[in-house]
Amino acid sequence: NREAYASTPLPTSLQPISVDSAARVEEVARWGRGLLNSVAWSPDGSTLAVGSSLGAYLYEAETLEAITLLYVGGGVGPVAFSADGQLMAMALSKGLVQLWSVVDGTLLQIVEGVGSNVAVTFSPAGQLLLAWMSQGDTAPLLWRDGVMMPLRLPHDAEIGGVIVPLDDASAGRGTIVAPTAVALSPDGRYVAVGLSDGNIHLWQVSDGGYVTTIATELVRVEQMVFSPNGRLLAVTSADPGVWVWQVADGALLHRLDEGLRLPLSLAFSPDGRTLAAVGNQVASFYGVDSGALVRTIEIPADMGPVIASASATLSFSPRAAFSPDGQSLALGPAVGPLTLLQMEAGLLRRSEPAFT
């Protein structure tokens, strides 16, 4: 804004930036808050965390005023709070996951060597859980309590680069595919990996045991979100629509397409009874049991599309998240204001300044 520009101090002597002087370059001022990548609520609903291209912002949920910026000098994708709200984990675009204290803003731990397509969550017992799979990996990796383990299909069939269907493993037939999405269930029980051929593979977190493969016949898996109890998996694809599968047996429960406008970001309500699909200027809400469209709320055109964030170094990160009481839905376009949609009244509240 004009005031920020006007109050920015200028160096008394201006010198060209060269190889010799580059190390002495210092930041004088910063305008804007970067591009918004993800949103997450603290367990008590008092704080919103926003992963951006600069770092992680913490907002006071009632007023949408920024509390602080955890500046990391790079993009932040998925963010997650521990069950007691004291800790926050965030995945960085440079292959790191950082664990921060929310209480005093100190950096507590760094996990290095993390690939792209990373999922971050905490188990109900407070364990930090990470899962990722990068293009070229032959298996996804699960990180739990400092221990890393590869997750494999039966018969050691590779699922990255060349995927070998279980029925064809002995015959040596395969199809070239790439990992496109990774998700951890909120209850800390399951890891899901979606691939460019539309298949989804599931494992147990407890022992890395293989659960099942969901053969979706989709063009490509783009975003996956578990229900709060881990029993359902909602998926978006390059195909129009939202698909909801049962985790236990891989059965398709619903295909949702009424009232949708691409692109999409998905969020389950805390009680697991409602699924929100937020697209271009509309939020659609579906009953999970029936699959019926129960409500749509229009979003102003100047807000921008609420699409899940993706890049070469960050997995798809949700830009829609329900508050713990289910009464508000936080929406974050890449460019535009962080917005709260109050469910009962359908009202919008926005942060200032916007993300740019």
PDB file of N, CA, C and O in Angstrom, residues 150-177:
ATOM      1  N   PRO A 150       9.916 -47.633   4.187  1.00  0.00           N
ATOM      2  CA  PRO A 150       9.272 -47.672   2.879  1.00  0.00           C
ATOM      3  C   PRO A 150       7.988 -48.498   2.958  1.00  0.00           C
ATOM      4  O   PRO A 150       7.908 -49.472   3.714  1.00  0.00           O
ATOM      5  N   LEU A 151       6.988 -48.116   2.201  1.00  0.00           N
ATOM      6  CA  LEU A 151       5.715 -48.840   2.137  1.00  0.00           C
ATOM      7  C   LEU A 151       5.636 -49.540   0.787  1.00  0.00           C
ATOM      8  O   LEU A 151       5.734 -48.893  -0.254  1.00  0.00           O
ATOM      9  N   ARG A 152       5.435 -50.843   0.807  1.00  0.00           N
ATOM     10  CA  ARG A 152       5.476 -51.596  -0.442  1.00  0.00           C
ATOM     11  C   ARG A 152       4.207 -52.418  -0.637  1.00  0.00           C
ATOM     12  O   ARG A 152       3.537 -52.798   0.318  1.00  0.00           O
ATOM     13  N   LEU A 153       3.952 -52.688  -1.923  1.00  0.00           N
ATOM     14  CA  LEU A 153       2.877 -53.594  -2.282  1.00  0.00           C
ATOM     15  C   LEU A 153       3.337 -55.037  -2.093  1.00  0.00           C
ATOM     16  O   LEU A 153       4.531 -55.306  -2.005  1.00  0.00           O
ATOM     17  N   PRO A 154       2.404 -55.978  -2.035  1.00  0.00           N
ATOM     18  CA  PRO A 154       2.811 -57.386  -2.016  1.00  0.00           C
ATOM     19  C   PRO A 154       3.668 -57.725  -3.231  1.00  0.00           C
ATOM     20  O   PRO A 154       3.561 -57.089  -4.287  1.00  0.00           O
ATOM     21  N   HIS A 155       4.530 -58.680  -3.104  1.00  0.00           N
ATOM     22  CA  HIS A 155       5.433 -59.146  -4.162  1.00  0.00           C
ATOM     23  C   HIS A 155       6.486 -58.093  -4.500  1.00  0.00           C
ATOM     24  O   HIS A 155       7.170 -58.209  -5.522  1.00  0.00           O
ATOM     25  N   ASP A 156       6.638 -57.048  -3.650  1.00  0.00           N
ATOM     26  CA  ASP A 156       7.627 -55.997  -3.896  1.00  0.00           C
ATOM     27  C   ASP A 156       7.429 -55.322  -5.246  1.00  0.00           C
ATOM     28  O   ASP A 156       8.382 -54.893  -5.892  1.00  0.00           O
ATOM     29  N   ALA A 157       6.193 -55.226  -5.704  1.00  0.00           N
ATOM     30  CA  ALA A 157       5.912 -54.550  -6.973  1.00  0.00           C
ATOM     31  C   ALA A 157       6.140 -53.056  -6.802  1.00  0.00           C
ATOM     32  O   ALA A 157       5.671 -52.454  -5.854  1.00  0.00           O
ATOM     33  N   GLU A 158       6.902 -52.456  -7.698  1.00  0.00           N
ATOM     34  CA  GLU A 158       7.205 -51.038  -7.593  1.00  0.00           C
ATOM     35  C   GLU A 158       5.983 -50.221  -7.988  1.00  0.00           C
ATOM     36  O   GLU A 158       5.244 -50.582  -8.903  1.00  0.00           O
ATOM     37  N   ILE A 159       5.784 -49.085  -7.303  1.00  0.00           N
ATOM     38  CA  ILE A 159       4.628 -48.260  -7.630  1.00  0.00           C
ATOM     39  C   ILE A 159       5.028 -46.866  -8.079  1.00  0.00           C
ATOM     40  O   ILE A 159       4.190 -45.986  -8.201  1.00  0.00           O
ATOM     41  N   GLY A 160       6.295 -46.641  -8.308  1.00  0.00           N
ATOM     42  CA  GLY A 160       6.727 -45.358  -8.840  1.00  0.00           C
ATOM     43  C   GLY A 160       7.544 -45.598 -10.083  1.00  0.00           C
ATOM     44  O   GLY A 160       8.305 -46.551 -10.168  1.00  0.00           O
ATOM     45  N   GLY A 161       7.407 -44.723 -11.073  1.00  0.00           N
ATOM     46  CA  GLY A 161       8.114 -44.901 -12.333  1.00  0.00           C
ATOM     47  C   GLY A 161       7.421 -45.941 -13.181  1.00  0.00           C
ATOM     48  O   GLY A 161       6.788 -45.634 -14.175  1.00  0.00           O
ATOM     49  N   VAL A 162       7.484 -47.220 -12.791  1.00  0.00           N
ATOM     50  CA  VAL A 162       6.741 -48.281 -13.460  1.00  0.00           C
ATOM     51  C   VAL A 162       5.903 -48.987 -12.413  1.00  0.00           C
ATOM     52  O   VAL A 162       6.418 -49.497 -11.430  1.00  0.00           O
ATOM     53  N   ILE A 163       4.598 -48.986 -12.606  1.00  0.00           N
ATOM     54  CA  ILE A 163       3.722 -49.668 -11.664  1.00  0.00           C
ATOM     55  C   ILE A 163       3.363 -51.029 -12.232  1.00  0.00           C
ATOM     56  O   ILE A 163       3.000 -51.154 -13.396  1.00  0.00           O
ATOM     57  N   VAL A 164       3.490 -52.052 -11.408  1.00  0.00           N
ATOM     58  CA  VAL A 164       3.188 -53.414 -11.828  1.00  0.00           C
ATOM     59  C   VAL A 164       1.902 -53.859 -11.136  1.00  0.00           C
ATOM     60  O   VAL A 164       1.894 -54.053  -9.921  1.00  0.00           O
ATOM     61  N   PRO A 165       0.803 -53.967 -11.860  1.00  0.00           N
ATOM     62  CA  PRO A 165      -0.431 -54.437 -11.236  1.00  0.00           C
ATOM     63  C   PRO A 165      -0.211 -55.799 -10.569  1.00  0.00           C
ATOM     64  O   PRO A 165       0.583 -56.610 -11.037  1.00  0.00           O
ATOM     65  N   LEU A 166      -0.913 -56.036  -9.466  1.00  0.00           N
ATOM     66  CA  LEU A 166      -0.689 -57.262  -8.706  1.00  0.00           C
ATOM     67  C   LEU A 166      -0.880 -58.508  -9.571  1.00  0.00           C
ATOM     68  O   LEU A 166      -0.134 -59.474  -9.465  1.00  0.00           O
ATOM     69  N   ASP A 167      -1.892 -58.521 -10.442  1.00  0.00           N
ATOM     70  CA  ASP A 167      -2.159 -59.692 -11.264  1.00  0.00           C
ATOM     71  C   ASP A 167      -1.070 -59.922 -12.302  1.00  0.00           C
ATOM     72  O   ASP A 167      -0.931 -61.023 -12.830  1.00  0.00           O
ATOM     73  N   ASP A 168      -0.292 -58.863 -12.630  1.00  0.00           N
ATOM     74  CA  ASP A 168       0.701 -58.969 -13.689  1.00  0.00           C
ATOM     75  C   ASP A 168       2.130 -58.971 -13.151  1.00  0.00           C
ATOM     76  O   ASP A 168       3.085 -58.933 -13.911  1.00  0.00           O
ATOM     77  N   ALA A 169       2.286 -59.016 -11.808  1.00  0.00           N
ATOM     78  CA  ALA A 169       3.630 -58.890 -11.241  1.00  0.00           C
ATOM     79  C   ALA A 169       4.551 -59.996 -11.732  1.00  0.00           C
ATOM     80  O   ALA A 169       5.708 -59.753 -12.072  1.00  0.00           O
ATOM     81  N   SER A 170       4.039 -61.217 -11.794  1.00  0.00           N
ATOM     82  CA  SER A 170       4.883 -62.326 -12.217  1.00  0.00           C
ATOM     83  C   SER A 170       5.172 -62.292 -13.710  1.00  0.00           C
ATOM     84  O   SER A 170       6.173 -62.828 -14.172  1.00  0.00           O
ATOM     85  N   ALA A 171       4.286 -61.664 -14.481  1.00  0.00           N
ATOM     86  CA  ALA A 171       4.453 -61.623 -15.930  1.00  0.00           C
ATOM     87  C   ALA A 171       5.372 -60.505 -16.376  1.00  0.00           C
ATOM     88  O   ALA A 171       5.766 -60.442 -17.544  1.00  0.00           O
ATOM     89  N   GLY A 172       5.681 -59.575 -15.438  1.00  0.00           N
ATOM     90  CA  GLY A 172       6.603 -58.501 -15.778  1.00  0.00           C
ATOM     91  C   GLY A 172       5.985 -57.380 -16.571  1.00  0.00           C
ATOM     92  O   GLY A 172       6.695 -56.561 -17.152  1.00  0.00           O
ATOM     93  N   ARG A 173       4.653 -57.339 -16.654  1.00  0.00           N
ATOM     94  CA  ARG A 173       4.007 -56.258 -17.401  1.00  0.00           C
ATOM     95  C   ARG A 173       3.812 -55.053 -16.477  1.00  0.00           C
ATOM     96  O   ARG A 173       3.591 -55.205 -15.278  1.00  0.00           O
ATOM     97  N   GLY A 174       3.860 -53.857 -17.053  1.00  0.00           N
ATOM     98  CA  GLY A 174       3.689 -52.671 -16.230  1.00  0.00           C
ATOM     99  C   GLY A 174       3.371 -51.453 -17.066  1.00  0.00           C
ATOM    100  O   GLY A 174       3.473 -51.473 -18.283  1.00  0.00           O
ATOM    101  N   THR A 175       2.955 -50.371 -16.384  1.00  0.00           N
ATOM    102  CA  THR A 175       2.603 -49.119 -17.031  1.00  0.00           C
ATOM    103  C   THR A 175       3.367 -47.991 -16.367  1.00  0.00           C
ATOM    104  O   THR A 175       3.445 -47.934 -15.139  1.00  0.00           O
ATOM    105  N   ILE A 176       3.940 -47.086 -17.147  1.00  0.00           N
ATOM    106  CA  ILE A 176       4.674 -45.966 -16.585  1.00  0.00           C
ATOM    107  C   ILE A 176       3.698 -44.972 -15.972  1.00  0.00           C
ATOM    108  O   ILE A 176       2.795 -44.495 -16.644  1.00  0.00           O
ATOM    109  N   VAL A 177       3.877 -44.692 -14.696  1.00  0.00           N
ATOM    110  CA  VAL A 177       3.013 -43.766 -13.971  1.00  0.00           C
ATOM    111  C   VAL A 177       3.872 -42.927 -13.030  1.00  0.00           C
ATOM    112  O   VAL A 177       5.073 -43.164 -12.882  1.00  0.00           O
TER     113      VAL A 177
END
